[in-house]
PDB file of C-alpha atoms in Angstrom:
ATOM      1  CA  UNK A   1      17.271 139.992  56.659  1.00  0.00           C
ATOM      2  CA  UNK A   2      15.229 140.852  59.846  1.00  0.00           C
ATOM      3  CA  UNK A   3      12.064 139.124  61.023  1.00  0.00           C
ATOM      4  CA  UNK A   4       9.064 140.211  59.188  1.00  0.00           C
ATOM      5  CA  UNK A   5      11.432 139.344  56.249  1.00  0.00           C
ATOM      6  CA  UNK A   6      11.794 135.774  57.123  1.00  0.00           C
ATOM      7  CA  UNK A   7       7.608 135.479  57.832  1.00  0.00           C
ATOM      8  CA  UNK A   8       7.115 136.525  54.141  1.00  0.00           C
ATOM      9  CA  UNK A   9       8.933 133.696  53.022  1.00  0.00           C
ATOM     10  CA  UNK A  10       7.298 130.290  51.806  1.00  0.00           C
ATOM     11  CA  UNK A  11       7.988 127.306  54.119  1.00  0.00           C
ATOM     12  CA  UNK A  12      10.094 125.921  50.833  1.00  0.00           C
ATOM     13  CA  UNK A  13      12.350 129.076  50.839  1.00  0.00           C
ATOM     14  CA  UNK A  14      12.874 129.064  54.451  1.00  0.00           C
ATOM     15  CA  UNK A  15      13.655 125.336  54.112  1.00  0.00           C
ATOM     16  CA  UNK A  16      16.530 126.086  51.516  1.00  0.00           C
ATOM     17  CA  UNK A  17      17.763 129.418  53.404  1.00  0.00           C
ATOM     18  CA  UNK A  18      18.586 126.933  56.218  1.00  0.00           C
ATOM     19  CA  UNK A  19      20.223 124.316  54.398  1.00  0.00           C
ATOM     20  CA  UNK A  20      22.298 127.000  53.036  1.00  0.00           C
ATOM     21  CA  UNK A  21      22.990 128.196  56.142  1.00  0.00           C
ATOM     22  CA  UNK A  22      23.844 124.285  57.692  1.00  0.00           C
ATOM     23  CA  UNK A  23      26.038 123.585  54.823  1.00  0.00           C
ATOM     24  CA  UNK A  24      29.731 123.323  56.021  1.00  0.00           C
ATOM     25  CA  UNK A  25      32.264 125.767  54.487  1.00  0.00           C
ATOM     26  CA  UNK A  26      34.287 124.509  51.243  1.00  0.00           C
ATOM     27  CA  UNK A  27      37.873 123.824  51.802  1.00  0.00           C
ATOM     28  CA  UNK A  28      40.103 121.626  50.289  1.00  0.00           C
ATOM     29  CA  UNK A  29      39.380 118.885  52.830  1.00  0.00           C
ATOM     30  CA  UNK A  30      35.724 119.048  52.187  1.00  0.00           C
ATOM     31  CA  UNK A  31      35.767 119.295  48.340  1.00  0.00           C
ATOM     32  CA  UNK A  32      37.772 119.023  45.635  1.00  0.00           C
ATOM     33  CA  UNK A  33      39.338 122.288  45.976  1.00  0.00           C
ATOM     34  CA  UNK A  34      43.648 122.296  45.793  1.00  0.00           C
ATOM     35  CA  UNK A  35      45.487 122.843  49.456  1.00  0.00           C
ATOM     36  CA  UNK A  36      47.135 126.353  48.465  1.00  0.00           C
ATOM     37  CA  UNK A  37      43.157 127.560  48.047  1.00  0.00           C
ATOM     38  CA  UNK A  38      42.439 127.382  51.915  1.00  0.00           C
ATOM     39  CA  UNK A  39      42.803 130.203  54.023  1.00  0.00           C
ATOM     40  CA  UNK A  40      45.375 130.208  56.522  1.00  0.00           C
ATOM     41  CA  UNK A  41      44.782 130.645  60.038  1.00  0.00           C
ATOM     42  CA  UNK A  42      47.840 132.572  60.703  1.00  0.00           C
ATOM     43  CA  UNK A  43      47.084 135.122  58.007  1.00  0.00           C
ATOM     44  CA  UNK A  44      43.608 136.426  59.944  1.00  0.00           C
ATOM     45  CA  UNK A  45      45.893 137.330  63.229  1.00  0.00           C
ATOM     46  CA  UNK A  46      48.874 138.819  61.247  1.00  0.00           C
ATOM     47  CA  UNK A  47      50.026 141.863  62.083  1.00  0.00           C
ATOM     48  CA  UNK A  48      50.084 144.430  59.041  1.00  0.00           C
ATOM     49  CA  UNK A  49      53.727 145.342  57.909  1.00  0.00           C
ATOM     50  CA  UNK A  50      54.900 148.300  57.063  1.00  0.00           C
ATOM     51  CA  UNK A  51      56.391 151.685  59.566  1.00  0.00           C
ATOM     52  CA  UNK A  52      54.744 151.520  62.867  1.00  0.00           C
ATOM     53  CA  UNK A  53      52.857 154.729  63.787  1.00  0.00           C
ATOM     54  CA  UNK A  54      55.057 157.414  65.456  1.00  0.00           C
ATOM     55  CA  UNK A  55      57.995 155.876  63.943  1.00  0.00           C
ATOM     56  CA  UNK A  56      60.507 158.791  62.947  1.00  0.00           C
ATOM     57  CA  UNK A  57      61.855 158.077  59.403  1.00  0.00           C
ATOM     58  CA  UNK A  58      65.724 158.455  58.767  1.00  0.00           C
ATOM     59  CA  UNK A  59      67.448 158.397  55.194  1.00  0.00           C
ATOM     60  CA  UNK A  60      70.915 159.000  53.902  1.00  0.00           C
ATOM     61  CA  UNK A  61      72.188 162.412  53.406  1.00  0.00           C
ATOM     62  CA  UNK A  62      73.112 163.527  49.502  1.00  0.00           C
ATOM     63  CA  UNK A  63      76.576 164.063  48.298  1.00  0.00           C
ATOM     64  CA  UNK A  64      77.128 167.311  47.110  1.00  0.00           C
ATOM     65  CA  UNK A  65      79.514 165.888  44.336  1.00  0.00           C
ATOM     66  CA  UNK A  66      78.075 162.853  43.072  1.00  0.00           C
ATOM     67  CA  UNK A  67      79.937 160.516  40.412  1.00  0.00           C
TER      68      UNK A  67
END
């Protein structure tokens, strides 16, 4: 939404578009949302898992004369 947007709109629209935009985020502090539904912290600076890049990839070698 870019200015001349936000002059179109009615002073009662802009009024509700900031009191969206001033209401605090949900979590299970501020309503009556369970614990295990909040996002963790940790999670948003987690490293991904997985091989590294450039990391060679090694595996056994197969018996000719398996059982």
């Amino acid at each position: 939404m870019d200015r001349t947007d936000l002059q179109r709109l009615t002073k009662e629209e802009l009024i509700d578009l900031v009191l969206r935009i001033q209401r605090p985020e949900k979590t299970s502090r501020t309503s009556s949302r369970p614990p295990s539904s909040d996002r963790k912290a940790r999670r948003d600076r987690a490293k991904p898992g997985g091989a590294k890049a450039g990391h060679k990839g090694h595996s056994r070698a197969m018996s000719e004369d398996a059982d």
